[in-house]
mmCIF file of C-alpha atoms in Angstrom:
data_model
loop_
_atom_site.group_PDB
_atom_site.id
_atom_site.type_symbol
_atom_site.label_atom_id
_atom_site.label_comp_id
_atom_site.label_asym_id
_atom_site.label_seq_id
_atom_site.Cartn_x
_atom_site.Cartn_y
_atom_site.Cartn_z
ATOM 1 C CA MET A 18 -28.794 -66.421 -64.779
ATOM 2 C CA GLN A 19 -27.172 -66.658 -61.363
ATOM 3 C CA PRO A 20 -26.793 -70.118 -59.815
ATOM 4 C CA GLU A 21 -28.896 -70.723 -56.728
ATOM 5 C CA SER A 22 -27.405 -70.072 -53.296
ATOM 6 C CA THR A 23 -24.382 -68.050 -54.377
ATOM 7 C CA ASN A 24 -24.380 -65.998 -51.188
ATOM 8 C CA GLY A 25 -23.215 -68.922 -49.089
ATOM 9 C CA THR A 26 -26.146 -68.736 -46.657
ATOM 10 C CA SER A 27 -27.352 -72.212 -47.535
ATOM 11 C CA GLY A 28 -25.430 -75.456 -47.728
ATOM 12 C CA GLY A 29 -25.224 -75.377 -51.541
ATOM 13 C CA GLY A 30 -23.160 -72.201 -51.990
ATOM 14 C CA LEU A 31 -20.948 -71.582 -54.974
ATOM 15 C CA ALA A 32 -17.512 -73.182 -54.579
ATOM 16 C CA VAL A 33 -14.823 -70.600 -55.279
ATOM 17 C CA PRO A 34 -11.410 -71.948 -56.408
ATOM 18 C CA MET A 35 -9.437 -69.799 -53.955
ATOM 19 C CA ALA A 36 -6.414 -72.104 -53.745
ATOM 20 C CA TRP A 37 -5.927 -71.961 -57.516
ATOM 21 C CA LEU A 38 -6.478 -68.204 -57.660
ATOM 22 C CA CYS A 39 -3.948 -67.669 -54.844
ATOM 23 C CA ALA A 40 -1.392 -69.927 -56.547
ATOM 24 C CA GLU A 41 -1.858 -68.096 -59.845
ATOM 25 C CA TYR A 42 -1.483 -64.711 -58.148
ATOM 26 C CA THR A 43 1.689 -65.835 -56.338
ATOM 27 C CA ALA A 44 3.190 -67.190 -59.564
ATOM 28 C CA ASP A 45 2.359 -63.956 -61.381
ATOM 29 C CA GLU A 46 3.995 -61.851 -58.655
ATOM 30 C CA MET A 47 7.131 -64.008 -58.652
ATOM 31 C CA LEU A 48 7.556 -63.769 -62.412
ATOM 32 C CA ARG A 49 6.857 -60.029 -62.514
ATOM 33 C CA THR A 50 9.276 -59.389 -59.653
ATOM 34 C CA GLY A 51 11.983 -61.434 -61.371
ATOM 35 C CA ALA A 52 11.457 -59.517 -64.640
ATOM 36 C CA LEU A 53 12.842 -62.484 -66.567
ATOM 37 C CA VAL A 54 10.583 -62.092 -69.617
ATOM 38 C CA GLU A 55 8.044 -59.565 -70.865
ATOM 39 C CA ALA A 56 4.782 -59.856 -68.936
ATOM 40 C CA ASP A 57 2.700 -60.034 -72.116
ATOM 41 C CA SER A 58 4.753 -62.796 -73.756
ATOM 42 C CA LEU A 59 3.839 -66.426 -74.318
ATOM 43 C CA GLU A 60 6.907 -67.388 -72.299
ATOM 44 C CA PHE A 61 5.568 -65.425 -69.305
ATOM 45 C CA ARG A 62 2.196 -67.160 -69.599
ATOM 46 C CA ALA A 63 3.886 -70.564 -69.787
ATOM 47 C CA GLY A 64 5.990 -69.747 -66.733
ATOM 48 C CA ARG A 65 3.009 -68.418 -64.783
ATOM 49 C CA GLN A 66 0.832 -71.456 -65.519
ATOM 50 C CA THR A 67 3.671 -73.901 -64.785
ATOM 51 C CA LEU A 68 4.555 -72.170 -61.541
ATOM 52 C CA ALA A 69 0.900 -71.789 -60.481
ATOM 53 C CA LEU A 70 0.332 -75.492 -61.089
ATOM 54 C CA THR A 71 3.447 -76.332 -59.078
ATOM 55 C CA ILE A 72 2.491 -74.064 -56.176
ATOM 56 C CA HIS A 73 -1.064 -75.345 -56.128
ATOM 57 C CA LEU A 74 -0.086 -79.021 -56.194
ATOM 58 C CA CYS A 75 2.707 -78.581 -53.635
ATOM 59 C CA ASP A 76 0.401 -76.866 -51.193
ATOM 60 C CA GLY A 77 -2.165 -79.630 -51.239
ATOM 61 C CA GLY A 78 -4.928 -77.516 -52.700
ATOM 62 C CA GLU A 79 -5.156 -75.288 -49.655
ATOM 63 C CA PRO A 80 -5.109 -71.491 -49.925
ATOM 64 C CA LEU A 81 -1.591 -70.120 -49.599
ATOM 65 C CA SER A 82 -1.551 -69.446 -45.888
ATOM 66 C CA GLY A 83 0.222 -71.050 -42.990
ATOM 67 C CA GLY A 84 3.334 -73.170 -43.009
ATOM 68 C CA SER A 85 6.907 -72.020 -43.106
ATOM 69 C CA THR A 86 7.472 -69.772 -46.105
ATOM 70 C CA ALA A 87 11.091 -70.879 -46.435
ATOM 71 C CA ALA A 88 10.128 -74.566 -46.369
ATOM 72 C CA ARG A 89 7.409 -74.014 -48.968
ATOM 73 C CA ILE A 90 9.783 -72.124 -51.271
ATOM 74 C CA ASP A 91 12.396 -74.868 -50.856
ATOM 75 C CA HIS A 92 9.755 -77.409 -51.854
ATOM 76 C CA TRP A 93 8.826 -75.366 -54.947
ATOM 77 C CA LEU A 94 12.521 -75.146 -55.870
ATOM 78 C CA THR A 95 12.948 -78.900 -55.476
ATOM 79 C CA VAL A 96 9.928 -79.757 -57.608
ATOM 80 C CA THR A 97 10.944 -77.341 -60.390
ATOM 81 C CA SER A 98 14.636 -78.282 -60.346
ATOM 82 C CA TYR A 99 16.390 -79.765 -63.348
ATOM 83 C CA GLY A 100 16.036 -83.533 -63.478
ATOM 84 C CA TYR A 101 12.982 -83.722 -61.234
ATOM 85 C CA PRO A 102 10.240 -85.782 -62.939
ATOM 86 C CA TRP A 103 7.867 -82.806 -62.922
ATOM 87 C CA PRO A 104 5.382 -83.981 -65.607
ATOM 88 C CA ARG A 105 4.964 -87.377 -63.945
ATOM 89 C CA TRP A 106 4.591 -85.678 -60.550
ATOM 90 C CA VAL A 107 1.859 -83.367 -61.940
ATOM 91 C CA ARG A 108 -0.071 -86.294 -63.431
ATOM 92 C CA GLU A 109 0.178 -88.206 -60.146
ATOM 93 C CA GLN A 110 -0.961 -85.234 -58.063
ATOM 94 C CA LEU A 111 -3.899 -84.510 -60.368
ATOM 95 C CA GLY A 112 -4.831 -88.204 -60.257
ATOM 96 C CA VAL A 113 -4.814 -88.208 -56.452
ATOM 97 C CA ARG A 114 -7.073 -85.139 -56.431
ATOM 98 C CA ALA A 115 -9.446 -86.632 -59.007
ATOM 99 C CA GLU A 116 -9.692 -89.840 -56.990
ATOM 100 C CA ARG A 117 -10.523 -87.839 -53.861
ATOM 101 C CA VAL A 118 -13.334 -86.068 -55.744
ATOM 102 C CA ARG A 119 -14.664 -89.397 -57.071
ATOM 103 C CA HIS A 120 -14.992 -90.563 -53.472
ATOM 104 C CA GLY A 121 -17.104 -87.599 -52.453
ATOM 105 C CA GLY A 122 -14.458 -85.001 -51.673
ATOM 106 C CA LYS A 123 -14.667 -81.442 -52.905
ATOM 107 C CA ASP A 124 -11.977 -79.701 -54.910
ATOM 108 C CA PRO A 125 -13.236 -76.593 -56.704
ATOM 109 C CA ASP A 126 -9.701 -75.970 -57.980
ATOM 110 C CA LEU A 127 -9.237 -79.326 -59.713
ATOM 111 C CA ALA A 128 -10.864 -78.305 -63.006
ATOM 112 C CA LEU A 129 -8.676 -75.195 -63.295
ATOM 113 C CA ALA A 130 -5.496 -77.101 -62.435
ATOM 114 C CA ALA A 131 -6.320 -79.895 -64.896
ATOM 115 C CA ASP A 132 -7.135 -77.350 -67.604
ATOM 116 C CA ALA A 133 -3.814 -75.549 -67.000
ATOM 117 C CA TRP A 134 -1.962 -78.881 -67.317
ATOM 118 C CA ARG A 135 -3.783 -79.707 -70.558
ATOM 119 C CA ARG A 136 -2.927 -76.281 -72.039
ATOM 120 C CA LEU A 137 0.713 -76.577 -70.965
ATOM 121 C CA CYS A 138 0.972 -79.935 -72.735
ATOM 122 C CA ASP A 139 -0.986 -78.957 -75.849
ATOM 123 C CA THR A 140 0.659 -75.574 -76.446
ATOM 124 C CA GLU A 141 4.051 -75.631 -78.122
ATOM 125 C CA LEU A 142 6.540 -72.777 -78.199
ATOM 126 C CA LEU A 143 9.523 -72.343 -80.507
ATOM 127 C CA ALA A 144 12.598 -71.977 -78.323
ATOM 128 C CA THR A 145 16.326 -72.521 -78.249
ATOM 129 C CA ASP A 146 17.154 -76.203 -77.909
ATOM 130 C CA LEU A 147 18.325 -76.471 -74.320
ATOM 131 C CA GLY A 148 18.143 -80.257 -74.316
ATOM 132 C CA GLY A 149 21.815 -80.568 -75.141
ATOM 133 C CA LEU A 150 23.062 -78.296 -72.366
ATOM 134 C CA GLU A 151 24.443 -81.159 -70.336
ATOM 135 C CA PRO A 152 28.213 -81.254 -70.794
ATOM 136 C CA TRP A 153 28.028 -85.044 -71.154
ATOM 137 C CA HIS A 154 25.388 -84.888 -73.905
ATOM 138 C CA PRO A 155 26.681 -87.047 -76.810
ATOM 139 C CA SER A 156 25.866 -84.447 -79.476
ATOM 140 C CA ARG A 157 27.832 -81.660 -77.779
ATOM 141 C CA PRO A 158 31.549 -81.317 -78.402
ATOM 142 C CA PRO A 159 33.527 -80.677 -75.224
ATOM 143 C CA GLY A 160 33.458 -76.991 -74.239
ATOM 144 C CA ALA A 161 30.787 -76.037 -76.804
ATOM 145 C CA SER A 162 27.817 -73.904 -75.790
ATOM 146 C CA PRO A 163 24.301 -74.148 -77.238
ATOM 147 C CA ASP A 164 23.642 -72.413 -80.519
ATOM 148 C CA GLU A 165 20.721 -70.054 -79.966
ATOM 149 C CA ALA A 166 19.807 -70.402 -83.632
ATOM 150 C CA ASP A 167 18.973 -74.081 -83.064
ATOM 151 C CA ARG A 168 15.296 -73.841 -82.224
ATOM 152 C CA VAL A 169 12.825 -76.615 -81.512
ATOM 153 C CA TRP A 170 9.136 -76.827 -80.696
ATOM 154 C CA LEU A 171 8.661 -77.548 -76.993
ATOM 155 C CA PRO A 172 5.559 -78.114 -74.885
ATOM 156 C CA ALA A 173 4.914 -74.884 -72.961
ATOM 157 C CA TRP A 174 5.725 -76.507 -69.622
ATOM 158 C CA GLU A 175 9.276 -77.319 -70.790
ATOM 159 C CA LEU A 176 9.952 -73.617 -71.203
ATOM 160 C CA GLY A 177 7.843 -72.567 -68.211
ATOM 161 C CA LEU A 178 9.495 -74.931 -65.747
ATOM 162 C CA PRO A 179 13.036 -73.470 -65.756
ATOM 163 C CA LEU A 180 11.548 -69.972 -65.937
ATOM 164 C CA GLY A 181 9.400 -70.706 -62.891
ATOM 165 C CA HIS A 182 12.349 -72.249 -61.041
ATOM 166 C CA LEU A 183 14.467 -69.164 -61.667
ATOM 167 C CA ALA A 184 11.621 -66.846 -60.593
ATOM 168 C CA VAL A 185 11.237 -68.757 -57.298
ATOM 169 C CA HIS A 186 14.997 -68.675 -56.781
ATOM 170 C CA LEU A 187 15.132 -64.898 -57.340
ATOM 171 C CA TRP A 188 12.159 -64.210 -55.130
#
């Protein structure tokens, strides 16, 4: 059964999450263009969801139009860069949006963004342990590189974040 007033002619039209859909499309295009991983892989999905969430939250929930493209891409690169407190930033941004909705604002994209964040946290992927890449890491002998056989379970966002950063950089 169709909801009432879906044609937008009355005040109660169906709210379409265009900002989220645009962010997801942009993230998909960036990852496909970069050809960093197979498009049907779990890694690709993690990268797409992480990057879509980043794009959506950076752009304030507005559809991806307007603003300097270079400045927006620089912002995406900053937020996805190594050492940036990305998970805390995501939680804060989602909290700000939820608070706005509680006070009567509208955000048809909030449910999709929050669901993507939940899936990125709840889904774990087996990947090479990149946590010890820092040359100053106490477990790494000087000059040693990571052993790709050392695999650990990571939340999907931990794999998707550097993948998304590289895709933005290559775009």
